[in-house]
Coordinates of C-alpha atoms and ligand atoms in Angstrom, one line a residue:
X1397 CA -0.2 0.1 0.1
X1398 CA 1.3 3.4 -0.8
X1399 CA 0.5 6.4 1.8
X1400 CA -2.4 8.5 0.2
X1401 CA -0.8 11.6 1.8
X1402 CA 2.3 11.2 -0.2
X1403 CA 0.7 10.3 -3.2
X1404 CA -1.8 13.5 -3.0
X1405 CA 1.4 15.4 -2.3
X1406 CA 2.4 14.2 -5.9
X1407 CA -0.8 15.7 -7.2
X1408 CA -2.3 18.4 -9.0
X1409 CA -6.2 18.6 -10.1
X1410 CA -6.7 21.8 -12.4
X1411 CA -8.9 22.9 -15.0
X1412 CA -8.6 25.6 -17.7
X1413 CA -10.8 28.0 -18.1
X1414 CA -11.3 30.4 -21.4
X1415 CA -13.4 32.3 -23.8
X1416 CA -13.8 30.2 -26.8
X1417 CA -10.8 30.6 -29.1
X1418 CA -8.3 31.7 -26.6
X1419 CA -6.3 28.7 -27.1
X1420 CA -7.6 26.1 -24.5
X1421 CA -7.3 23.2 -26.8
X1422 CA -4.0 24.3 -28.0
X1423 CA -2.6 24.9 -24.4
X1424 CA -3.8 21.3 -23.6
X1425 CA -2.2 19.7 -26.1
X1426 CA 1.0 21.4 -25.6
X1427 CA 1.0 20.2 -22.0
X1428 CA 0.6 16.8 -23.1
X1429 CA 3.4 17.3 -25.2
X1430 CA 5.9 18.4 -22.5
X1431 CA 4.4 15.8 -20.2
X1432 CA 6.0 13.1 -23.1
X1433 CA 2.4 12.0 -24.1
X1434 CA 2.7 12.7 -27.5
X1435 CA 5.3 11.3 -29.7
X1436 CA 4.1 12.4 -33.0
X1437 CA 3.7 15.9 -32.1
X1438 CA 0.7 18.0 -30.7
X1439 CA -2.8 18.0 -32.2
X1440 CA -4.2 15.1 -30.5
X1441 CA -6.9 17.1 -28.6
X1442 CA -9.5 18.4 -31.0
X1443 CA -9.7 17.6 -34.7
X1444 CA -9.7 21.1 -36.0
X1445 CA -8.2 22.3 -39.4
X1446 CA -7.2 18.8 -40.2
X1447 CA -5.7 17.9 -37.0
X1448 CA -5.5 14.6 -35.6
X1449 CA -8.4 13.9 -33.2
X1450 CA -7.7 11.3 -30.6
X1451 CA -9.0 12.5 -27.0
X1452 CA -11.8 14.8 -27.0
X1453 CA -14.2 14.4 -29.4
X1454 CA -16.3 11.8 -29.1
X1455 CA -19.7 13.0 -29.6
X1456 CA -21.0 13.5 -33.2
X1457 CA -22.6 16.8 -32.1
X1458 CA -19.3 17.7 -30.8
X1459 CA -17.5 16.7 -34.1
X1460 CA -20.3 18.7 -36.1
X1461 CA -20.1 22.1 -34.5
X1462 CA -16.3 21.9 -33.4
X1463 CA -16.7 22.2 -29.8
X1464 CA -16.0 19.9 -26.8
X1465 CA -19.3 19.7 -24.7
X1466 CA -18.3 16.5 -22.5
X1467 CA -15.7 17.0 -20.0
X1468 CA -12.7 14.7 -20.1
X1469 CA -9.8 13.9 -18.0
X1470 CA -6.3 14.1 -19.1
X1471 CA -3.8 12.7 -17.0
X1472 CA -0.3 13.3 -17.4
X1473 CA 3.2 13.0 -15.4
X1474 CA 5.0 16.3 -15.5
X1475 CA 8.8 16.5 -13.6
X1476 CA 8.2 14.2 -10.8
X1477 CA 4.5 14.7 -10.5
X1478 CA 1.2 13.6 -11.9
X1479 CA -1.0 16.2 -13.0
X1480 CA -4.8 15.6 -13.5
X1481 CA -6.7 18.1 -16.1
X1482 CA -10.3 18.7 -15.8
X1483 CA -11.7 19.8 -19.5
X1484 CA -14.6 22.5 -18.7
X1485 CA -17.3 22.3 -21.5
X1486 CA -15.9 24.8 -24.2
X1487 CA -19.1 26.1 -26.0
X1488 CA -20.7 29.5 -25.5
X1489 CA -23.5 28.4 -23.6
X1490 CA -23.2 27.5 -20.2
X1491 CA -24.1 24.4 -18.6
X1492 CA -24.5 23.1 -15.3
X1493 CA -21.7 20.7 -16.5
X1494 CA -19.0 23.2 -16.1
X1495 CA -19.9 23.9 -12.9
X1496 CA -19.5 20.9 -11.2
X1497 CA -16.3 19.9 -13.4
X1498 CA -14.8 23.3 -11.4
X1499 CA -16.4 21.7 -8.3
X1500 CA -13.9 18.8 -8.5
X1501 CA -10.8 20.9 -9.4
X1502 CA -8.3 22.5 -7.0
X1503 CA -7.2 25.1 -9.2
X1504 CA -7.7 26.7 -12.7
X1505 CA -5.7 28.4 -15.3
X1506 CA -7.4 31.4 -16.9
X1507 CA -6.5 31.5 -20.5
X1508 CA -7.0 35.1 -22.4
X1509 CA -6.3 35.9 -25.8
X1510 CA -3.5 38.6 -25.7
X1511 CA -5.3 40.5 -28.3
X1512 CA -8.6 40.5 -26.7
X1513 CA -8.1 40.4 -22.9
X1514 CA -11.0 39.4 -20.8
X1515 CA -14.0 37.9 -23.0
X1516 CA -17.7 37.1 -21.6
X1517 CA -17.3 33.7 -20.8
X1518 CA -14.1 34.2 -19.3
X1519 CA -15.7 36.4 -16.8
X1520 CA -18.7 34.2 -16.3
X1521 CA -16.3 31.4 -15.3
X1522 CA -14.3 33.2 -13.7
X1523 CA -17.0 33.8 -11.2
X1524 CA -18.1 30.2 -10.7
X1525 CA -14.0 30.1 -9.5
X1526 CA -14.4 33.1 -7.6
X1527 CA -17.3 31.7 -5.7
X1528 CA -15.5 28.5 -4.8
X1529 CA -12.3 30.4 -4.1
X1530 CA -10.3 28.5 -6.4
X1531 CA -6.8 29.8 -6.8
X1532 CA -6.4 31.0 -10.5
X1533 CA -3.5 31.0 -12.7
X1534 CA -3.6 33.5 -15.6
X1535 CA -1.8 32.7 -19.0
X1536 CA -1.9 35.5 -21.6
X1537 CA -1.7 33.9 -24.9
X1538 CA -0.9 34.3 -28.4
X1539 CA 1.8 36.6 -27.4
X1540 CA 3.2 35.6 -30.8
X1541 CA 0.4 37.7 -32.6
X1542 CA 0.0 41.3 -32.0
X1543 CA -1.1 42.0 -28.8
X1544 CA -2.6 44.2 -26.4
X1545 CA -0.3 46.4 -23.9
X1546 CA 0.5 44.1 -21.1
X1547 CA -0.1 46.7 -18.6
X1548 CA -3.1 47.5 -19.8
X1549 CA -4.5 43.8 -19.6
X1550 CA -3.0 43.7 -16.1
X1551 CA -5.5 46.7 -15.6
X1552 CA -8.4 45.0 -17.1
X1553 CA -8.1 42.0 -14.8
X1554 CA -7.9 43.9 -11.6
X1555 CA -11.1 46.3 -12.8
X1556 CA -13.3 43.7 -14.3
X1557 CA -12.6 40.5 -12.2
X1558 CA -11.6 42.3 -8.9
X1559 CA -8.7 39.8 -8.8
X1560 CA -4.9 41.3 -8.3
X1561 CA -2.7 40.1 -11.1
X1562 CA 1.0 39.7 -10.0
X1563 CA 3.1 38.7 -13.5
X1564 CA 5.7 36.0 -13.0
X1565 CA 6.9 36.3 -16.1
X1566 CA 7.1 39.5 -18.3
X1567 CA 7.5 38.9 -22.3
X1568 CA 10.6 40.1 -24.3
X1569 CA 9.0 41.4 -27.7
X1570 CA 5.5 40.4 -29.2
X1571 CA 4.3 39.2 -32.7
X1572 CA 6.6 38.1 -35.0
X1573 CA 9.3 39.5 -32.5
X1574 CA 8.6 37.8 -29.5
X1575 CA 12.0 36.4 -28.1
X1576 CA 11.4 34.9 -24.8
X1577 CA 10.0 35.9 -21.2
X1578 CA 11.7 37.2 -18.1
X1579 CA 11.0 35.2 -15.1
X1580 CA 10.8 38.0 -12.4
X1581 CA 11.5 35.7 -9.4
X1582 CA 14.7 35.0 -10.7
X1583 CA 15.5 37.7 -13.1
X1584 CA 16.1 34.9 -15.5
X1585 CA 15.7 35.7 -19.4
X1586 CA 14.8 32.4 -21.3
X1587 CA 14.9 33.0 -24.9
X1588 CA 13.2 30.6 -27.0
X1589 CA 13.4 29.0 -30.6
X1590 CA 10.4 28.3 -32.7
X1591 CA 10.2 24.6 -34.1
X1592 CA 8.3 24.0 -37.1
X1593 CA 4.1 24.2 -36.4
X1594 CA 5.3 23.9 -32.8
X1595 CA 5.2 20.0 -33.2
X1596 CA 8.2 20.0 -30.7
X1597 CA 9.2 21.6 -27.6
X1598 CA 10.6 24.9 -28.0
X1599 CA 14.1 24.7 -27.5
X1600 CA 15.2 27.2 -24.7
X1601 CA 18.5 29.2 -23.8
X1602 CA 19.2 31.1 -20.6
X1603 CA 20.7 34.4 -21.6
X1604 CA 22.5 36.8 -19.5
X1605 CA 21.4 40.4 -19.1
X1606 CA 24.3 41.8 -20.7
X1607 CA 24.0 39.8 -23.8
X1608 CA 20.2 40.2 -23.9
X1609 CA 20.7 44.2 -23.9
X1610 CA 22.9 43.6 -26.8
X1611 CA 21.2 40.9 -28.6
X1612 CA 17.7 42.4 -27.9
X1613 CA 18.0 46.0 -28.1
X1614 CA 14.9 48.0 -28.0
X1615 CA 12.9 45.4 -27.2
X1616 CA 15.0 44.1 -24.0
X1617 CA 14.8 48.0 -23.0
X1618 CA 11.3 48.0 -23.3
X1619 CA 10.9 44.9 -21.3
X1620 CA 12.9 46.1 -18.4
X1621 CA 10.7 49.3 -18.8
X1622 CA 7.9 47.2 -18.0
X1623 CA 9.1 45.2 -15.0
X1624 CA 10.2 48.4 -13.5
X1625 CA 6.5 49.7 -13.8
X1626 CA 5.5 46.5 -12.2
X1627 CA 8.2 47.0 -9.5
X1628 CA 6.9 50.5 -8.6
X1629 CA 3.2 49.2 -8.6
X1630 CA 4.2 46.6 -5.7
X1631 CA 2.5 43.5 -7.6
X1632 CA 3.8 40.9 -5.2
X1633 CA 3.1 37.2 -5.3
X1634 CA 1.6 35.8 -2.1
X1635 CA 1.2 32.4 -1.7
X1636 CA -2.2 32.4 0.6
X1637 CA -3.8 35.1 -1.3
X1638 CA -3.4 33.1 -4.2
X1639 CA -4.6 30.2 -2.9
X1640 CA -7.4 31.7 -1.6
X1641 CA -8.6 33.5 -4.7
X1642 CA -7.6 37.0 -4.2
X1643 CA -4.5 37.3 -6.6
X1644 CA -3.4 35.7 -9.7
X1645 CA -0.1 34.8 -10.8
X1646 CA 0.2 36.1 -14.3
X1647 CA 2.3 34.0 -17.2
X1648 CA 2.6 35.1 -20.9
X1649 CA 3.3 33.1 -23.9
X1650 CA 2.4 31.3 -27.0
X1651 CA 0.7 27.8 -26.9
X1652 CA 1.1 27.8 -30.7
X1653 CA 5.1 28.1 -30.5
X1654 CA 5.3 26.5 -27.1
X1655 CA 6.7 29.6 -25.7
X1656 CA 6.4 29.6 -21.9
X1657 CA 4.5 26.4 -22.1
X1658 CA 7.0 24.7 -19.4
X1659 CA 6.9 27.9 -17.2
X1660 CA 3.2 27.6 -16.6
X1661 CA 3.5 23.8 -16.4
X1662 CA 6.1 24.8 -13.6
X1663 CA 3.6 27.2 -12.0
X1664 CA 1.5 24.3 -11.8
X1665 CA 3.6 21.9 -9.7
X1666 CA 5.1 24.5 -7.9
X1667 CA 2.2 27.2 -6.6
X1668 CA -0.9 24.8 -6.9
X1669 CA -1.9 23.5 -3.8
X1670 CA -2.2 19.6 -4.0
X1671 CA -5.5 17.5 -3.1
X1672 CA -6.2 18.6 0.5
X1673 CA -9.0 16.7 2.7
X1674 CA -12.3 17.5 1.5
X1675 CA -15.1 18.8 4.2
X1676 CA -17.8 16.2 4.4
X1677 CA -21.6 17.7 5.1
X1678 CA -20.7 18.3 8.4
X1679 CA -18.1 20.3 7.5
X1680 CA -15.4 17.9 8.9
X1681 CA -12.8 17.0 6.9
X1682 CA -11.9 13.9 5.6
X1683 CA -8.2 12.7 6.1
X1684 CA -6.6 11.8 3.1
X1685 CA -5.5 8.8 4.9
X1686 CA -8.8 7.4 5.7
X1687 CA -9.9 4.4 3.7
X1688 CA -11.1 5.0 0.1
X1689 CA -13.5 7.8 -0.7
X1690 CA -14.7 9.6 -3.9
X1691 CA -17.4 11.9 -4.7
X1692 CA -18.9 11.7 -8.3
X1693 CA -19.3 14.9 -10.3
X1694 CA -20.4 13.6 -13.3
X1695 CA -22.5 11.2 -15.4
X1696 CA -22.2 10.4 -18.6
X1697 CA -24.0 7.6 -20.5
X1698 CA -23.3 6.5 -24.2
X1699 CA -19.7 7.6 -24.6
X1700 CA -19.2 4.6 -26.4
X1701 CA -22.0 3.9 -29.0
X1702 CA -20.9 0.2 -29.3
X1703 CA -21.2 -0.2 -25.9
X1704 CA -24.4 1.8 -24.6
X1705 CA -22.5 2.1 -21.3
X1706 CA -22.9 4.8 -18.7
X1707 CA -20.0 6.3 -16.6
X1708 CA -20.0 7.9 -13.3
X1709 CA -16.9 9.9 -13.0
X1710 CA -15.5 10.2 -9.8
X1711 CA -13.0 12.4 -8.2
X1712 CA -10.7 10.2 -5.5
X1713 CA -11.1 12.2 -2.2
X1714 CA -9.3 9.9 0.3
X1715 CA -7.5 6.9 0.4
X1716 CA -6.3 4.3 -1.8
X1717 CA -8.5 3.5 -4.9
X1718 CA -7.6 -0.5 -6.3
X1719 CA -9.4 -1.7 -9.5
X1720 CA -12.0 -4.7 -8.2
X1721 CA -12.2 -2.9 -4.8
X1722 CA -16.1 -3.1 -3.6
X1723 CA -17.0 0.2 -2.7
X1724 CA -20.2 1.4 -1.2
X1725 CA -22.6 4.1 -2.7
X1726 CA -23.6 5.8 0.1
X1727 CA -27.1 6.9 -0.8
X1728 CA -28.4 3.7 -1.7
X1729 CA -25.8 1.6 0.8
X1730 CA -25.5 -1.0 -1.8
X1731 CA -22.1 -2.4 -3.0
X1732 CA -20.7 -1.7 -6.3
X1733 CA -17.5 -3.5 -7.3
X1734 CA -15.3 -1.6 -9.6
X1735 CA -14.4 -4.1 -12.0
X1736 CA -14.5 -1.9 -15.0
X1737 CA -12.6 1.4 -13.6
X1738 CA -11.1 3.7 -16.4
X1739 CA -9.4 6.6 -16.7
X1740 CA -11.3 8.2 -19.4
X1741 CA -9.6 10.6 -22.1
X1742 CA -12.7 10.9 -24.7
X1743 CA -12.8 7.9 -26.5
X1744 CA -9.6 6.3 -25.5
X1745 CA -10.1 4.2 -22.3
X1746 CA -7.4 2.6 -19.7
X1747 CA -8.2 0.3 -17.1
X1748 CA -6.9 1.9 -14.0
X1749 CA -5.4 0.0 -11.7
X1750 CA -4.9 2.2 -8.6
X1751 CA -5.9 5.8 -8.0
X1752 CA -5.3 8.3 -5.1
X1753 CA -6.7 11.9 -4.1
X1754 CA -7.1 14.3 -7.0
X1755 CA -7.1 11.7 -9.5
X1756 CA -10.2 11.0 -11.5
X1757 CA -11.8 7.4 -12.4
X1758 CA -14.8 6.6 -14.9
X1759 CA -17.0 3.6 -13.1
X1760 CA -19.0 2.1 -16.0
X1761 CA -22.3 0.9 -15.5
X1762 CA -22.6 2.6 -12.1
X1763 CA -26.4 3.3 -13.0
X1764 CA -27.6 4.6 -9.8
X1765 CA -24.9 7.0 -9.0
X1766 CA -25.8 10.7 -9.4
X1767 CA -23.8 13.9 -9.0
X1768 CA -22.7 14.6 -5.5
X1769 CA -22.8 11.1 -4.6
X1770 CA -20.3 9.6 -2.2
X1771 CA -18.8 6.1 -2.6
X1772 CA -16.6 4.7 0.2
X1773 CA -14.8 1.6 2.0
X1774 CA -15.2 1.0 5.5
X1775 CA -16.1 4.5 7.3
X1776 CA -19.0 6.2 5.6
X1777 CA -19.1 9.7 4.3
X1778 CA -21.6 12.3 2.9
X1779 CA -20.5 15.3 0.4
X1780 CA -22.3 18.5 1.2
X1781 CA -25.5 18.6 -1.1
X1782 CA -25.0 19.6 -4.8
X1783 CA -27.0 22.7 -5.7
X1784 CA -29.5 22.7 -8.5
X1785 CA -29.1 25.7 -10.5
X1786 CA -31.8 28.6 -11.2
X1787 CA -32.7 27.6 -14.8
X1788 CA -33.7 30.6 -17.1
X1789 CA -34.6 28.6 -20.3
X1790 CA -37.2 26.4 -20.7
X1791 CA -38.5 23.6 -23.7
X1792 CA -41.6 21.6 -23.6
X1793 CA -40.6 18.2 -25.0
X1794 CA -42.8 16.4 -27.8
X1795 CA -42.0 13.2 -29.2
X1796 CA -42.4 13.5 -33.2
X1797 CA -43.3 9.8 -33.3
X1798 CA -45.9 8.5 -31.3
X1799 CA -44.8 4.8 -31.5
X1800 CA -41.5 5.6 -29.9
X1801 CA -43.2 6.7 -26.5
X1802 CA -41.5 4.3 -24.7
X1803 CA -37.9 5.3 -26.1
X1804 CA -38.8 9.0 -25.3
X1805 CA -39.7 8.5 -21.6
X1806 CA -36.8 6.3 -20.8
X1807 CA -34.2 8.6 -23.0
X1808 CA -36.1 11.8 -21.1
X1809 CA -35.4 10.2 -17.5
X1810 CA -32.0 9.3 -18.6
X1811 CA -30.8 12.5 -19.5
X1812 CA -32.5 13.8 -16.6
X1813 CA -30.8 11.4 -14.4
X1814 CA -27.4 12.4 -15.8
X1815 CA -28.1 16.0 -15.2
X1816 CA -28.1 17.0 -18.8
X1817 CA -31.3 19.2 -18.1
X1818 CA -33.9 19.7 -15.6
X1819 CA -36.9 17.7 -16.2
X1820 CA -40.2 19.1 -15.1
X1821 CA -43.7 17.7 -15.1
X1822 CA -47.2 19.3 -15.1
X1823 CA -49.9 17.2 -13.6
X1824 CA -52.0 17.4 -16.7
X1825 CA -49.3 16.6 -19.1
X1826 CA -46.8 14.4 -16.7
X1827 CA -44.8 12.3 -19.3
X1828 CA -46.0 13.2 -22.5
X1829 CA -45.3 16.6 -22.5
X1830 CA -41.9 17.5 -20.0
X1831 CA -40.5 20.5 -19.3
X1832 CA -36.8 21.0 -19.9
X1833 CA -35.3 23.5 -17.7
X1834 CA -31.8 24.6 -18.2
X1835 CA -29.2 26.9 -17.6
X1836 CA -27.9 27.6 -21.2
X1837 CA -30.0 26.9 -24.2
X1838 CA -27.1 24.7 -25.8
X1839 CA -28.4 21.8 -23.1
X1840 CA -31.6 21.5 -25.4
X1841 CA -29.7 20.9 -28.8
X1842 CA -27.5 18.1 -26.6
X1843 CA -30.9 16.6 -25.6
X1844 CA -32.4 16.8 -28.8
X1845 CA -29.3 15.4 -30.3
X1846 CA -29.2 12.5 -28.3
X1847 CA -32.8 11.4 -27.7
X1848 CA -32.9 11.1 -31.7
X1849 CA -29.5 9.4 -32.0
X1850 CA -29.1 7.1 -29.0
X1851 CA -32.8 6.4 -28.0
X1852 CA -34.4 6.5 -31.6
X1853 CA -36.8 9.1 -30.3
X1854 CA -37.0 12.2 -32.5
X1855 CA -38.7 14.9 -30.7
X1856 CA -39.6 18.7 -31.4
X1857 CA -38.5 21.1 -28.3
X1858 CA -41.3 24.0 -28.1
X1859 CA -40.1 27.2 -26.8
X1860 CA -41.6 28.9 -23.5
X1861 CA -42.4 32.3 -22.6
X1862 CA -41.1 31.3 -18.8
X1863 CA -38.0 33.2 -17.8
X1864 CA -37.8 32.3 -14.1
X1865 CA -38.3 29.7 -11.7
X1866 CA -38.8 29.6 -7.8
X1867 CA -39.3 26.9 -5.6
X1868 CA -42.8 26.7 -4.0
X1869 CA -44.6 24.1 -1.6
X1870 CA -48.4 22.4 -2.1
X1871 CA -50.3 25.6 -0.7
X1872 CA -48.9 28.4 -2.5
X1873 CA -49.1 26.1 -5.6
X1874 CA -53.2 25.9 -5.3
X1875 CA -53.0 29.9 -5.3
X1876 CA -50.4 30.0 -7.9
X1877 CA -52.1 27.6 -10.5
X1878 CA -54.9 30.2 -10.6
X1879 CA -53.2 32.9 -12.1
X1880 CA -52.2 33.7 -15.2
X1881 CA -48.5 33.6 -16.4
X1882 CA -47.5 31.4 -14.1
X1883 CA -47.0 27.5 -14.2
X1884 CA -46.5 24.9 -11.2
X1885 CA -44.7 21.6 -12.0
X1886 CA -43.0 18.9 -10.1
X1887 CA -39.1 18.3 -10.4
X1888 CA -37.9 14.7 -10.7
X1889 CA -36.3 15.3 -7.1
X1890 CA -39.9 16.2 -5.7
X1891 CA -39.6 20.0 -5.6
X1892 CA -42.3 22.0 -6.7
X1893 CA -41.5 24.7 -9.1
X1894 CA -43.1 27.7 -9.9
X1895 CA -42.2 29.0 -13.4
X1896 CA -42.7 32.8 -14.4
X1897 CA -43.0 34.5 -17.4
X1898 CA -42.5 37.8 -16.2
X1899 CA -39.6 38.6 -13.3
X1900 CA -41.2 42.0 -13.0
X1901 CA -44.6 40.1 -12.4
X1902 CA -43.2 37.9 -9.8
X1903 CA -41.4 41.1 -8.0
X1904 CA -44.5 42.3 -7.5
X1905 CA -46.5 38.9 -6.2
X1906 CA -43.9 38.8 -3.9
X1907 CA -44.1 42.1 -2.6
X1908 CA -48.3 41.8 -2.8
X1909 CA -48.1 38.4 -1.5
X1910 CA -45.6 38.0 0.8
X1911 CA -47.0 34.7 2.3
X1912 CA -46.6 32.7 -0.9
X1913 CA -43.6 30.4 -0.9
X1914 CA -41.1 31.4 -3.6
X1915 CA -37.8 30.2 -2.9
X1916 CA -34.9 31.3 -4.8
X1917 CA -33.4 28.3 -6.7
X1918 CA -29.4 27.8 -5.4
X1919 CA -27.5 29.4 -7.9
X1920 CA -23.7 28.6 -7.2
X1921 CA -22.0 30.2 -4.7
X1922 CA -25.5 31.2 -3.1
X1923 CA -25.6 27.8 -1.3
Ligands
LIG2145 P1 -10.2 26.8 -27.7 O1 -10.0 25.2 -27.4 O2 -9.9 27.9 -26.5 O3 -11.6 27.1 -28.6 O4 -8.8 27.4 -28.7 P2 -8.1 26.9 -29.7 O5 -7.1 26.1 -29.0 O6 -8.5 25.7 -30.3 O7 -7.4 27.9 -30.5 C1 -8.3 28.7 -31.3 C2 -7.2 28.9 -32.3 O8 -6.3 29.8 -32.0 C3 -6.9 27.7 -33.4 O9 -6.7 28.5 -34.5 C4 -5.5 27.8 -32.6 O10 -4.5 27.5 -33.6 C5 -5.2 29.2 -32.4 N1 -4.1 29.6 -31.4 C6 -3.7 29.0 -30.1 N2 -3.0 29.4 -29.5 C7 -2.0 30.2 -30.4 C8 -1.2 31.0 -29.9 O11 -0.3 30.9 -29.0 N3 -0.8 31.8 -30.9 C9 -1.5 31.6 -32.3 N4 -0.9 32.3 -33.2 N5 -2.4 30.9 -32.5 C10 -3.1 30.5 -31.3 P3 -7.5 28.1 -35.7 O12 -7.0 28.8 -37.2 O13 -8.8 28.3 -35.2 O14 -7.4 26.6 -35.8 P4 -6.1 25.8 -36.5 O15 -7.1 25.2 -38.1 O16 -5.1 26.5 -36.7 O17 -6.1 24.3 -35.5

């Protein structure tokens, strides 16, 4: 037996958050390159522009749209550590999935496009991280292209995110004349050389300041000037403030040409905290050396069409996991034999033999597992309840082929259990016309696609005029049902939800009839 504390200390579990196109996929590929996982050059993550597809795109819809809808987990070695990279969905819409993945990470890299700065999706994802107090490392990417003034970018981070940016590296040159990076901690200047297509690691040369001044001329002077300004502004790195999410170390670079990739990986090892004891429902930490326990943070069906299976993704929280181990599923109290435990990277599956705190494993055919569930060995544990999110998009689902009613029903309940959307039912319509409620509209596309392709049940999703939901009770439901512009429906977890067309009307109702129970749904961070 290995000591879980020692193994946990070797691990770093993190996600990358970014606005689409900022370079998340490219950076992921380069991480694998520097982790020694790609022997034939980068390009394994996403088939885009003729690149090789191996790890991320498994769903047809993903491929059609060229986006990554599902979350995958990549594990790779770096230095003497094990890095677990959880991939957050990269689409423009938001789904609950994103929140859940971020609930399973210890840190996040925020990738910004150096010519754009903070974009809408960056901001939203950042807010989730802030709510969870997740430490953020900032990577300002695409420095090989014309970029904005670096000091201006720092101001933007500070002003828009209320996060103190502290540059750890500072660029010498930009665009075509991007030469390298100065490490502000040591003063070292690392000069890089481009490789063809960025397919192999960029050669690095440590250049002393006198030589740099001669060889880089104005570029060097500009960089020095920038650093002096930073020193005056007293941007100083502080580990504690980083870990509490108040301060972000900033790295510059170019994922495409591999400039700065090693520095950010080093930062993941040197700055990001290793997995720590997770708090249980009563707020007590589950020590790392306790018997095995894990938390389900994602459930995914039919990842492999040939197998029609269902995988529960679980982050190990304590102890050592050994394949074949019989674990207890806390909510049902039932034993589950982990004969088929995998590490899953998109389509590629490898059997996992052992895992430790911070690692992610996929359990095949764990049919009763739901997001937030605890599994354990010997010593029971319950995790804090996973908040359900306030939906603001609604559709009524109707089957287009009445002979497929059974497939339709089982498909809807499957997607409900996976948490792809929330499913609500009105007493009068019930299973025939369930209401689907989502945080972002892309969730509906996924439902429609999967119902048709996996369950053979084509559907139409009829737009609805509701915009806001509140949790209510039976007594208030009676009163609400008599009003216009409001519908009351059951959610599958038993909650009663009142759906309103107009938020203003809801506000008035709340003011005029305070006796009605109209509880806000928990949005992440409010719980
Ligand atoms: P995403 O996952 O965040 O959506 O972004 P992705 O890595 O797919 O990158 C989006 C585009 O930006 C890609 O170009 C990619 O090559 C480019 N890119 C990423 N990092 C850098 C960088 O450091 N420098 C430069 N110059 N470009 C970068 P594309 O044309 O959309 O795709 P492709 O055909 O080049 O693959």
